Short mmCIF file of C-alpha atoms and ligand atoms in Angstrom, two decimals:
data_model
loop_
_atom_site.label_atom_id
_atom_site.label_comp_id
_atom_site.label_asym_id
_atom_site.label_seq_id
_atom_site.Cartn_x
_atom_site.Cartn_y
_atom_site.Cartn_z
CA MET A 1 1.22 10.25 -13.50
CA ASP A 2 -1.10 7.37 -12.58
CA LEU A 3 0.85 4.82 -10.55
CA ILE A 4 0.27 1.53 -8.76
CA PHE A 5 2.47 0.11 -5.99
CA LEU A 6 2.26 -3.65 -6.02
CA GLY A 7 3.97 -5.78 -3.41
CA PRO A 8 3.45 -7.98 -0.38
CA PRO A 9 2.58 -6.66 3.09
CA GLY A 10 5.63 -4.90 4.50
CA ALA A 11 7.34 -4.38 1.14
CA GLY A 12 7.43 -0.62 1.72
CA LYS A 13 4.49 0.52 -0.44
CA GLY A 14 3.28 3.05 2.09
CA THR A 15 6.77 4.28 2.98
CA GLN A 16 7.73 4.90 -0.64
CA ALA A 17 4.31 6.27 -1.63
CA LYS A 18 4.54 8.95 1.08
CA MET A 19 7.94 10.03 -0.26
CA LEU A 20 6.52 10.27 -3.79
CA VAL A 21 3.66 12.42 -2.48
CA GLU A 22 6.20 14.91 -1.13
CA ARG A 23 8.18 14.91 -4.35
CA TYR A 24 5.41 15.07 -6.94
CA GLY A 25 2.43 16.49 -5.08
CA ILE A 26 0.04 13.77 -6.20
CA PRO A 27 -1.99 11.93 -3.56
CA GLN A 28 -1.39 8.49 -2.08
CA VAL A 29 -4.59 6.46 -2.29
CA SER A 30 -4.37 3.59 0.17
CA THR A 31 -7.43 1.37 0.55
CA GLY A 32 -5.87 0.05 3.77
CA ASP A 33 -5.70 3.59 5.25
CA ILE A 34 -9.25 4.39 4.10
CA LEU A 35 -10.56 1.16 5.65
CA ARG A 36 -8.65 1.68 8.92
CA ALA A 37 -10.09 5.20 9.22
CA ALA A 38 -13.60 3.76 8.67
CA VAL A 39 -13.01 1.11 11.35
CA ALA A 40 -11.78 3.78 13.79
CA GLU A 41 -14.87 5.92 13.12
CA GLY A 42 -17.20 2.94 13.38
CA THR A 43 -18.99 3.71 10.10
CA ASP A 44 -21.02 1.08 8.17
CA LEU A 45 -18.01 0.54 5.94
CA GLY A 46 -15.79 0.07 8.98
CA LYS A 47 -18.20 -2.45 10.51
CA LYS A 48 -18.14 -4.45 7.27
CA ALA A 49 -14.35 -4.37 6.94
CA LYS A 50 -13.20 -4.92 10.53
CA GLU A 51 -13.32 -8.70 10.84
CA TYR A 52 -11.70 -9.32 7.45
CA MET A 53 -8.84 -6.98 8.30
CA GLU A 54 -8.26 -8.43 11.75
CA ALA A 55 -8.10 -11.92 10.24
CA GLY A 56 -5.65 -10.76 7.56
CA LYS A 57 -8.15 -11.53 4.80
CA LEU A 58 -9.24 -9.35 1.91
CA VAL A 59 -12.32 -7.16 2.23
CA PRO A 60 -14.83 -8.14 -0.55
CA ASP A 61 -14.04 -6.74 -3.99
CA GLU A 62 -17.29 -4.81 -4.42
CA VAL A 63 -16.61 -2.86 -1.21
CA VAL A 64 -13.11 -1.69 -2.15
CA ILE A 65 -13.99 -1.08 -5.80
CA GLY A 66 -16.74 1.30 -4.66
CA ILE A 67 -14.26 3.16 -2.44
CA ILE A 68 -11.74 3.60 -5.25
CA GLU A 69 -14.32 4.72 -7.78
CA GLU A 70 -15.37 7.54 -5.45
CA ARG A 71 -11.85 8.48 -4.44
CA LEU A 72 -10.35 8.77 -7.93
CA LYS A 73 -13.08 11.22 -8.95
CA GLN A 74 -11.95 13.74 -6.34
CA SER A 75 -10.18 16.80 -7.67
CA ASP A 76 -6.81 16.15 -6.01
CA CYS A 77 -6.42 13.07 -8.26
CA GLU A 78 -6.66 15.13 -11.46
CA LYS A 79 -2.89 15.30 -12.04
CA GLY A 80 -2.21 11.76 -10.94
CA PHE A 81 -2.37 9.35 -8.03
CA ILE A 82 -0.39 6.64 -6.31
CA LEU A 83 -2.44 3.54 -5.62
CA ASP A 84 -1.11 1.72 -2.55
CA GLY A 85 -2.73 -1.63 -1.76
CA PHE A 86 -5.22 -1.54 -4.64
CA PRO A 87 -5.84 -3.51 -6.80
CA ARG A 88 -5.30 -6.77 -4.92
CA THR A 89 -7.28 -9.24 -7.04
CA VAL A 90 -7.80 -9.68 -10.78
CA PRO A 91 -11.46 -8.54 -10.56
CA GLN A 92 -10.27 -5.35 -8.79
CA ALA A 93 -7.72 -4.71 -11.54
CA GLU A 94 -10.36 -5.22 -14.23
CA ALA A 95 -12.75 -2.88 -12.43
CA LEU A 96 -9.98 -0.28 -12.15
CA ASP A 97 -9.38 -0.44 -15.90
CA LYS A 98 -13.07 0.27 -16.49
CA VAL A 99 -13.16 3.17 -14.04
CA LEU A 100 -10.08 4.76 -15.62
CA GLU A 101 -11.38 4.21 -19.15
CA LYS A 102 -14.55 6.10 -18.26
CA MET A 103 -12.34 8.94 -17.05
CA GLY A 104 -10.19 8.83 -20.20
CA ARG A 105 -7.11 7.80 -18.22
CA LYS A 106 -4.83 4.83 -17.86
CA ILE A 107 -2.13 3.46 -15.56
CA ASP A 108 1.39 4.62 -16.51
CA HIS A 109 3.56 2.38 -14.31
CA VAL A 110 3.08 -0.54 -11.96
CA LEU A 111 5.96 -0.47 -9.47
CA THR A 112 6.60 -3.86 -7.89
CA LEU A 113 8.61 -4.10 -4.67
CA ASP A 114 10.38 -7.38 -4.09
CA VAL A 115 11.44 -8.35 -0.54
CA PRO A 116 12.14 -11.83 0.94
CA GLU A 117 9.51 -13.23 3.31
CA GLU A 118 11.60 -13.35 6.50
CA GLU A 119 12.45 -9.66 6.03
CA LEU A 120 8.75 -8.83 5.54
CA ILE A 121 7.92 -10.47 8.86
CA ARG A 122 10.70 -8.52 10.63
CA ARG A 123 9.47 -5.26 9.12
CA LEU A 124 5.81 -5.74 9.98
CA THR A 125 6.21 -6.98 13.52
CA GLY A 126 8.38 -3.92 14.32
CA ARG A 127 6.28 -1.30 12.53
CA ARG A 128 4.80 1.64 14.40
CA THR A 129 2.45 4.24 12.91
CA CYS A 130 1.52 7.74 14.05
CA LYS A 131 -2.12 8.02 15.13
CA LYS A 132 -2.25 11.67 14.11
CA CYS A 133 -0.36 12.02 10.80
CA GLY A 134 0.15 8.42 9.62
CA ALA A 135 3.97 8.63 9.51
CA MET A 136 5.62 5.21 9.66
CA TYR A 137 8.48 3.97 11.79
CA HIS A 138 10.22 0.74 12.64
CA ILE A 139 11.51 0.07 16.14
CA ILE A 140 14.88 -1.10 14.74
CA PHE A 141 15.19 -0.06 11.08
CA ASN A 142 13.69 3.42 11.30
CA PRO A 143 13.15 4.37 14.96
CA PRO A 144 11.61 7.67 16.09
CA LYS A 145 13.86 10.01 18.07
CA ALA A 146 11.79 9.47 21.21
CA GLU A 147 10.16 6.08 21.79
CA GLY A 148 6.44 6.04 21.04
CA VAL A 149 6.36 9.65 19.77
CA CYS A 150 6.14 10.86 16.16
CA ASP A 151 9.14 12.96 15.01
CA LYS A 152 6.98 14.94 12.59
CA CYS A 153 3.97 15.92 14.69
CA GLY A 154 4.50 14.67 18.24
CA GLY A 155 1.55 12.26 17.86
CA GLU A 156 1.33 8.90 19.62
CA LEU A 157 2.70 5.84 17.82
CA TYR A 158 0.67 2.62 17.73
CA GLN A 159 1.02 -0.92 16.44
CA ARG A 160 -1.52 -2.11 13.86
CA PRO A 161 -3.68 -4.96 15.21
CA ASP A 162 -2.91 -7.03 12.08
CA ASP A 163 0.87 -6.75 12.59
CA ASN A 164 1.23 -9.75 14.91
CA GLU A 165 3.14 -12.69 13.48
CA GLU A 166 0.13 -15.00 13.03
CA THR A 167 -1.93 -12.45 11.09
CA VAL A 168 1.14 -11.38 9.11
CA ARG A 169 1.57 -14.98 7.90
CA SER A 170 -2.04 -15.12 6.83
CA ARG A 171 -1.67 -11.78 4.95
CA LEU A 172 1.41 -13.12 3.18
CA SER A 173 -0.39 -16.23 2.01
CA VAL A 174 -3.39 -14.17 0.84
CA TYR A 175 -0.92 -12.05 -1.13
CA GLU A 176 0.65 -15.12 -2.78
CA GLN A 177 -2.70 -16.59 -3.74
CA GLN A 178 -4.83 -13.59 -4.67
CA THR A 179 -2.56 -10.63 -5.40
CA SER A 180 0.69 -11.93 -6.93
CA PRO A 181 -1.16 -13.02 -10.14
CA LEU A 182 -1.52 -9.29 -10.84
CA ILE A 183 2.18 -9.10 -11.72
CA ASP A 184 1.41 -11.29 -14.73
CA PHE A 185 -1.75 -9.30 -15.48
CA TYR A 186 0.24 -6.05 -15.72
CA GLU A 187 3.27 -7.64 -17.35
CA LYS A 188 1.05 -8.53 -20.30
CA LYS A 189 0.24 -4.83 -20.58
CA GLY A 190 3.95 -3.91 -20.43
CA LEU A 191 3.48 -1.80 -17.29
CA VAL A 192 5.60 -3.60 -14.69
CA ARG A 193 8.74 -1.85 -13.36
CA LYS A 194 10.53 -4.22 -10.98
CA ILE A 195 12.21 -2.69 -7.96
CA ASP A 196 14.47 -4.41 -5.48
CA GLY A 197 12.78 -3.57 -2.18
CA ARG A 198 15.75 -4.59 -0.01
CA GLY A 199 18.22 -2.11 1.42
CA GLU A 200 18.03 1.53 2.48
CA ILE A 201 14.68 3.32 2.17
CA LYS A 202 16.37 6.28 0.45
CA GLU A 203 18.18 4.08 -2.09
CA ILE A 204 14.96 2.36 -3.03
CA PHE A 205 13.33 5.75 -3.47
CA ASP A 206 16.16 6.85 -5.78
CA GLN A 207 15.60 3.73 -7.91
CA ILE A 208 11.91 4.62 -8.22
CA VAL A 209 12.55 8.25 -9.16
CA LYS A 210 15.00 7.13 -11.83
CA ILE A 211 12.31 4.95 -13.39
CA LEU A 212 9.71 7.71 -13.29
CA GLU A 213 11.96 10.38 -14.76
P1 LIG B 301 -2.84 -2.52 3.80
O1 LIG B 301 -2.92 -1.41 4.75
O2 LIG B 301 -2.75 -2.21 2.35
O3 LIG B 301 -1.62 -3.44 4.24
P2 LIG B 301 -0.63 -4.37 3.42
O4 LIG B 301 -0.79 -4.54 1.97
O5 LIG B 301 -0.64 -5.62 4.21
O6 LIG B 301 0.70 -3.61 3.43
P3 LIG B 301 1.36 -2.88 4.60
O7 LIG B 301 0.76 -1.55 4.81
O8 LIG B 301 1.42 -3.80 5.79
O9 LIG B 301 2.87 -2.77 4.05
P4 LIG B 301 3.57 -1.64 3.19
O10 LIG B 301 4.05 -2.28 1.93
O11 LIG B 301 2.76 -0.41 3.07
O12 LIG B 301 4.86 -1.40 4.11
P5 LIG B 301 5.33 -0.11 4.93
O13 LIG B 301 5.79 0.94 3.99
O14 LIG B 301 4.36 0.25 5.97
O15 LIG B 301 -4.08 -3.48 4.00
C1 LIG B 301 -4.51 -3.89 5.28
C2 LIG B 301 -5.77 -4.72 5.19
O16 LIG B 301 -6.84 -3.94 4.62
C3 LIG B 301 -5.70 -5.96 4.28
O17 LIG B 301 -5.18 -7.07 4.96
C4 LIG B 301 -7.17 -6.13 3.88
O18 LIG B 301 -7.90 -6.73 4.91
C5 LIG B 301 -7.65 -4.70 3.74
N1 LIG B 301 -7.49 -4.18 2.36
C6 LIG B 301 -6.74 -3.10 1.99
N2 LIG B 301 -6.80 -2.91 0.65
C7 LIG B 301 -7.61 -3.89 0.16
C8 LIG B 301 -8.05 -4.24 -1.14
N3 LIG B 301 -7.66 -3.54 -2.23
N4 LIG B 301 -8.88 -5.30 -1.28
C9 LIG B 301 -9.29 -6.01 -0.20
N5 LIG B 301 -8.91 -5.75 1.06
C10 LIG B 301 -8.07 -4.68 1.25
O19 LIG B 301 6.65 -0.73 5.64
C11 LIG B 301 6.53 -1.73 6.65
C12 LIG B 301 7.56 -1.50 7.76
O20 LIG B 301 8.88 -1.68 7.23
C13 LIG B 301 7.55 -0.10 8.39
O21 LIG B 301 7.84 -0.21 9.74
C14 LIG B 301 8.69 0.64 7.66
O22 LIG B 301 9.27 1.64 8.47
C15 LIG B 301 9.67 -0.51 7.39
N6 LIG B 301 10.42 -0.35 6.15
C16 LIG B 301 9.97 0.14 4.95
N7 LIG B 301 10.94 0.11 4.01
C17 LIG B 301 12.03 -0.43 4.63
C18 LIG B 301 13.38 -0.72 4.18
N8 LIG B 301 13.77 -0.47 2.94
N9 LIG B 301 14.22 -1.27 5.10
C19 LIG B 301 13.83 -1.52 6.38
N10 LIG B 301 12.58 -1.26 6.85
C20 LIG B 301 11.70 -0.72 5.99
MG1 LIG B 302 0.83 0.18 3.81
ZN1 LIG B 303 2.80 12.11 13.28
#
């Protein structure tokens, strides 16, 4: 099962991908998570990516394509993977096709999550993430039992530096301009499965499982 989650910032790609990981045992491959880890470690990759991410702009294609090429070759991706936040431009999608072709594989479904813009802004400005295990919360929609503490592992919750309203607006416009054309790209291949991303997290998950099974 080779899947792509496509949708604007805050649509719930990460939330739903993590639930699919638990259900199907295939890994979530998030270029955003990989880049944030590199920034936190201060590696060369992190130094390259930091200013783009803080400005809400895309990291250059060649950088993320290289990351994905390496990642998909790892053994845990053999049975499938869930791409979250990649591809984000047409050149990235074309590069992905080439990488998969070399591996004798292809994308099975592109799951699009549709959520109105005002809701996206509410979701992102209230998001909190666990430093230790990456679990995601929302201060209103999905609060942890104790404020600032992860339910799953007791880790400390933090707010992403790009989740302030100004940067969120810039991410949304980058999505409109550079990423939304991918819906057309994958529609031409007959791969798009449209999902209504509004409503309860669990109900959205049920919709996704229905499509996959
Ligand atoms: P990335 O980390 O991919 O961020 P993003 O695409 O902006 O998406 P988000 O992670 O913000 O949203 P999500 O859809 O995962 O939502 P979530 O499930 O967390 O990328 C960050 C940056 O890295 C980019 O700006 C770029 O600089 C760089 N980058 C990454 N990939 C790149 C690439 N391929 N090319 C170039 N640059 C790249 O949910 C959000 C919140 O809403 C949470 O609080 C959650 O609890 C809540 N929530 C979820 N579902 C619901 C629901 N149904 N109802 C109510 N609340 C909900
Ligand atoms: Mg995410
Ligand atoms: Zn945690």
